[in-house]
Amino acid sequence: MSNRLTDMTWKEFASRTADTVIVPVGSTEQHGPHLPLGTDALIAEHLALDIADRIHGIVAPTLTYGYKSKPLSGGGPLFPGTIDMNGATVVAITHDLLRELIDDGVRSILVLNSHFENEAFIVEAIDLVTRETEGRATIMETNWWDPLPTDVIEKVFPEGGFPGWALEHAAVTETSLMLHYEPGLVHLDRYRPEPDARPLAYARYPVRSSDVPAQGGLASPLGSSAQKGRLIARSCVDAVERYCSTEFQSKDT
Amino acid sequence: MSNRLTDMTWKEFASRTADTVIVPVGSTEQHGPHLPLGTDALIAEHLALDIADRIHGIVAPTLTYGYKSKPLSGGGPLFPGTIDMNGATVVAITHDLLRELIDDGVRSILVLNSHFENEAFIVEAIDLVTRETEGRATIMETNWWDPLPTDVIEKVFPEGGFPGWALEHAAVTETSLMLHYEPGLVHLDRYRPEPDARPLAYARYPVRSSDVPAQGGLASPLGSSAQKGRLIARSCVDAVERYCSTEFQSKDT
Amino acid sequence: MSNRLTDMTWKEFASRTADTVIVPVGSTEQHGPHLPLGTDALIAEHLALDIADRIHGIVAPTLTYGYKSKPLSGGGPLFPGTIDMNGATVVAITHDLLRELIDDGVRSILVLNSHFENEAFIVEAIDLVTRETEGRATIMETNWWDPLPTDVIEKVFPEGGFPGWALEHAAVTETSLMLHYEPGLVHLDRYRPEPDARPLAYARYPVRSSDVPAQGGLASPLGSSAQKGRLIARSCVDAVERYCSTEFQSKDT
Amino acid sequence: MSNRLTDMTWKEFASRTADTVIVPVGSTEQHGPHLPLGTDALIAEHLALDIADRIHGIVAPTLTYGYKSKPLSGGGPLFPGTIDMNGATVVAITHDLLRELIDDGVRSILVLNSHFENEAFIVEAIDLVTRETEGRATIMETNWWDPLPTDVIEKVFPEGGFPGWALEHAAVTETSLMLHYEPGLVHLDRYRPEPDARPLAYARYPVRSSDVPAQGGLASPLGSSAQKGRLIARSCVDAVERYCSTEFQSKDT
Amino acid sequence: MSNRLTDMTWKEFASRTADTVIVPVGSTEQHGPHLPLGTDALIAEHLALDIADRIHGIVAPTLTYGYKSKPLSGGGPLFPGTIDMNGATVVAITHDLLRELIDDGVRSILVLNSHFENEAFIVEAIDLVTRETEGRATIMETNWWDPLPTDVIEKVFPEGGFPGWALEHAAVTETSLMLHYEPGLVHLDRYRPEPDARPLAYARYPVRSSDVPAQGGLASPLGSSAQKGRLIARSCVDAVERYCSTEFQSKDT
Amino acid sequence: MSNRLTDMTWKEFASRTADTVIVPVGSTEQHGPHLPLGTDALIAEHLALDIADRIHGIVAPTLTYGYKSKPLSGGGPLFPGTIDMNGATVVAITHDLLRELIDDGVRSILVLNSHFENEAFIVEAIDLVTRETEGRATIMETNWWDPLPTDVIEKVFPEGGFPGWALEHAAVTETSLMLHYEPGLVHLDRYRPEPDARPLAYARYPVRSSDVPAQGGLASPLGSSAQKGRLIARSCVDAVERYCSTEFQSKDT
């Protein structure tokens, strides 16, 4: 049986409400000249399916539209194809989805986020639902970057070239994950070397076109590989499996 | 090049903003013992891709969570796996998506709905966006049932057995479409004949479990076939192509 | 004692909370050259009073402003005098009203709608209130067209000329109801024959002035009569009385 | 031609958009043992019609559900039949109505309020609409008590017995207005003398049943008469006619 | 130990949840040529601290941004420095604050308002929170003007010159309170005599610059003194102490 | 003249709208056994005043109630005295404040945040206002930790003991800042050594009391000093002055 909720009949789902439901949350956002607009959503969905294999989880349909891409990160409205949801919209859809899962009897939910800007709004929805339902379900939120141990980062950037997460937009980690999961959608040949973006200690509005490198990525994707992507993915799945075991265990016994 | 917005880089999308963008809107809802929870979303997405082939359109990521399944239709909260969004949530996500497309320069948008209950909320979002943007874009909303001509319905129900659209939930038309598009997800063998639901001239809350047949469908899916599904799909695509030609033509010339 | 809640003192109302409260919902919308802007509200209120006579019900003040008139139906913003509420507004007012009735001890509520576009938003309010109050009250929603049996429609359109409900805006059924209930407000002499509107299988925004016949009605009102109006009204009242008997009976015993 | 917008065809309304539109706003609220729940709405509507006669204005359908009755005034949730709208709901409906009138070309609007608690929310709606429409219309808000000159109050309370506006709920002024406008709905014989409420310099929640006299009125209605009602009404109409002449004059020339 | 919640550690606060928490609510609004923009917030905070001294209360951080200054009162958008919150914003922040206090175990809350326009929105928040928490806490709302007895007003305006509260914006009472509490921020020398504003029996939008005297005050502040301010303050504190004793007593025993 | 907007008359403010307005945003949140609930708000306000001295800026009243303290950070609802605003409330108040400043003619605004959890909601408000006002003003958002250069962190944690920002709640940096700005409110003697919190790569709801050390801080405040606080403050002010010079310069010339 598939682990995708989409593919299950209601009776199949009804027989598995004791399993953890995984909600992938991505975005539709420019990812440089070489990655598709669906990069975040695709990564979240693939990772969710891999985690589901490990923990016999159920993968809910991916939230493919995410919170606004920040001006000094993805460039916000500068690039066509970036589709920015308002914060209230992200809260609303996440809220309704979580509430319905809980009302259906689900007690362990993992929200897997692959677009940094989503985080605060997802967590707000989790908080609101937790209050409303008086904590009936355990809800965990994580992503694929925070769980990575230092040694993995060192392997991905063997010569110390890690530019910091703030610049890892359409750069080595995302490109490697896409080469691992969706190689047919990666066009590294279209990338022309240009200077990395400069991380700032502040946000400033309105955005100016010079805030983001012309091609859209913040740091170079050169050096990406499917092997690195597999390493990142496996490392993330390992860690999340551990977190689920810690946090959801009391529910399973 | 794929017509899926998800698969495009931002530059590919930027080169095609004069094309019509198609937004498939579905639901995650019980569809009897034989069809998957994602039935509506899958049908909407497949049809959108077929229409895109005809009109060189772009298919945006499908809205896979829809408005509440009505008690006397899909059974609302009676069946696990039905994930109901509040009306305000459907309006919000549709609004933000349409607004972003328009702000990116898109001027022709087709919203293709496959879950009846979504309609009023989708149309509210279209109305709000149209007012905000002073009618800069032409936005059309339709589905796969309203465009079907009488002769197609007669072919699908050759002996006059059409129970009316109100009962076509998880019944012959949807099952046929799924046999055409996703045969691996159809399990007609799991269906046990039971009496059709009785359409009512009113809605009544709260729902009672006797309101909907026990398996979840409103009318029998027996008599479904992939050929009927293909006929319905082609008939819908033909009609929508015509509507696009009528309504969006001034934009293309 | 009057059945109008407006006319009762609070003590009179307090003595009747076991009765069904009927909430008429109309609109303020153009209805061609011959019917007044209040047509929908007036029809809903008259029918509600007739139903109240039958079931010893209480008629709450009519909601006289309704959801937006659809572009391809009433013409939306094309005609001065149409006053369109946003969807969220219709949900809010219906919600608050239902909630207050339930908090006052009412357990049987009938929402009687006479403007098609209201339906989804009324039902959303009913769903929200039902969840909040954990189903304490039974709430029914209907209108005057869905309950009509086929033989009544055949009597109203004796020569098979029923244009379908989609075109029955300011046409024979509404005009007949107004001739029955408010003959002084009907000016059939002002109507100039013009071609019927063409029903479409889609919605398209923004509206264009050619979408609706110049006078505002969608089909000809010629052939209307007070007798037909009385027939429609009585048939509706008969049916709704039956529905109340079925759905509210457990409350009355 | 009637001055009620409800009774006009859209063409009649279209020919009069230069006239002032009057929006009566009332409430559905307990008014003691002798006045009906619709007292506020009825008074607002009658006064609006009288003002319309004077200034050739148009009376929009009355907003019959108002903001919450305050605990230490009408008694809020203590009395069945009081139907309290949330503040946001009153703002929404007033906003949408004003916006639609302005979009239809109306430039002079008078909001006539007869339920004190409505005021702040009505004015918020006026402020929001004024900002949105950049002040295209002149909107005035008033009621029937603020315009009354001292000599009228002295005539209504000839022996100095005016208890202050805070206690004039279901008391002499409202009862007199109802005796003038709707004598058939006044049941003074049902009133049993009881001590007046005590006005407080603060609000306190939650309400306690002892906060309001048992019958619901705050001060005695004894001494009311239709003549006093007529005096109040005429005095109000006179004043409002003057205000309209001052504030809307630039529009009329 | 300070009575300011801001200054307490969480353990200090935890030991005092049986005390009354006082929430000062002010505004940031023009107050003529001689008083600072923070006048309302400063007065509310000082009075709250004085009341806290009397009743061993806790003073929560002041809400320094209030509801819109009315056009015919403070002049709304006419004067730079007036910072107007929308009604929904005032409701939201007051709601969240009250709810958190109640969830922390507080059962007696006094909301002390010093900006008239705030009142309806504060009270709406109190009502909403009271319903949500089923009346777990007693919440009182008052201000500094309603509690003043007649003899205090006569002492402040010894020769009968009280212009009425509607004109007491940046006039004698507020200026005296500021001379008492914040003399360094009062610049009476900058005031140039100009005619008082004319109170109106209606509100009219949009505001016109002639609606408010050019300097911003509605009546002359001449005749203000610190002694009068002290008298007003003490009189207010005396009264509020009495109200607290009446309304909160059942909680303390 | 004071740089506090609160202390200015409207005329003083009107003469300075070309200056940068600084909006301090804090929180009311438990800060261990030794720091007051107002820590964040006090730090934000002091820093804002120091920055204003440097750039001749205006300090708006501090937003003293912030977004929810995260469960695995400040402990959310575990500690009395933490007052959590909903996300929508933080967006609303920040939005309204920014909008009013812009409408008053201000073109350079600095939002200075001292509570990490506020950031996403502040930035959402800035984005919404920027769209509404079509980028009329330049709005910068920063805090006191992101601008700190590495060498300052090394001086504050001379022996490499920096536990990471995730644990710097009521720890050395905040305690040092408070010793610098508000020494009278710091009670280091009340702190009893306990193990640091363990930073997690995920969020989990509902919070459990074991998630946060019993006293409320996440890492030890021992080693704090007023000198370190002054160093952090000066370093922050230096950096922010530079950012203002870069980002706002075009406005000043």
JSON list of C-alpha atoms in Angstrom, two decimals, chain E residues 13 19 30 94 100 119 125 189 196 223 229 244:
[
{"chain": "E", "resi": 13, "resn": "PHE", "atom": "CA", "xyz": [4.22, 37.99, 39.51]},
{"chain": "E", "resi": 19, "resn": "ASP", "atom": "CA", "xyz": [-4.13, 40.85, 43.16]},
{"chain": "E", "resi": 30, "resn": "GLN", "atom": "CA", "xyz": [-2.28, 65.37, 19.17]},
{"chain": "E", "resi": 94, "resn": "THR", "atom": "CA", "xyz": [-6.84, 43.96, 24.38]},
{"chain": "E", "resi": 100, "resn": "GLU", "atom": "CA", "xyz": [-3.21, 35.74, 28.84]},
{"chain": "E", "resi": 119, "resn": "GLU", "atom": "CA", "xyz": [-14.11, 52.49, 24.99]},
{"chain": "E", "resi": 125, "resn": "ALA", "atom": "CA", "xyz": [-12.62, 42.68, 23.75]},
{"chain": "E", "resi": 189, "resn": "ASP", "atom": "CA", "xyz": [2.96, 79.37, 27.02]},
{"chain": "E", "resi": 196, "resn": "ASP", "atom": "CA", "xyz": [-13.59, 76.71, 21.29]},
{"chain": "E", "resi": 223, "resn": "GLY", "atom": "CA", "xyz": [-7.27, 78.05, 34.08]},
{"chain": "E", "resi": 229, "resn": "GLY", "atom": "CA", "xyz": [-5.06, 67.95, 38.41]},
{"chain": "E", "resi": 244, "resn": "CYS", "atom": "CA", "xyz": [-12.90, 47.64, 43.09]}
]
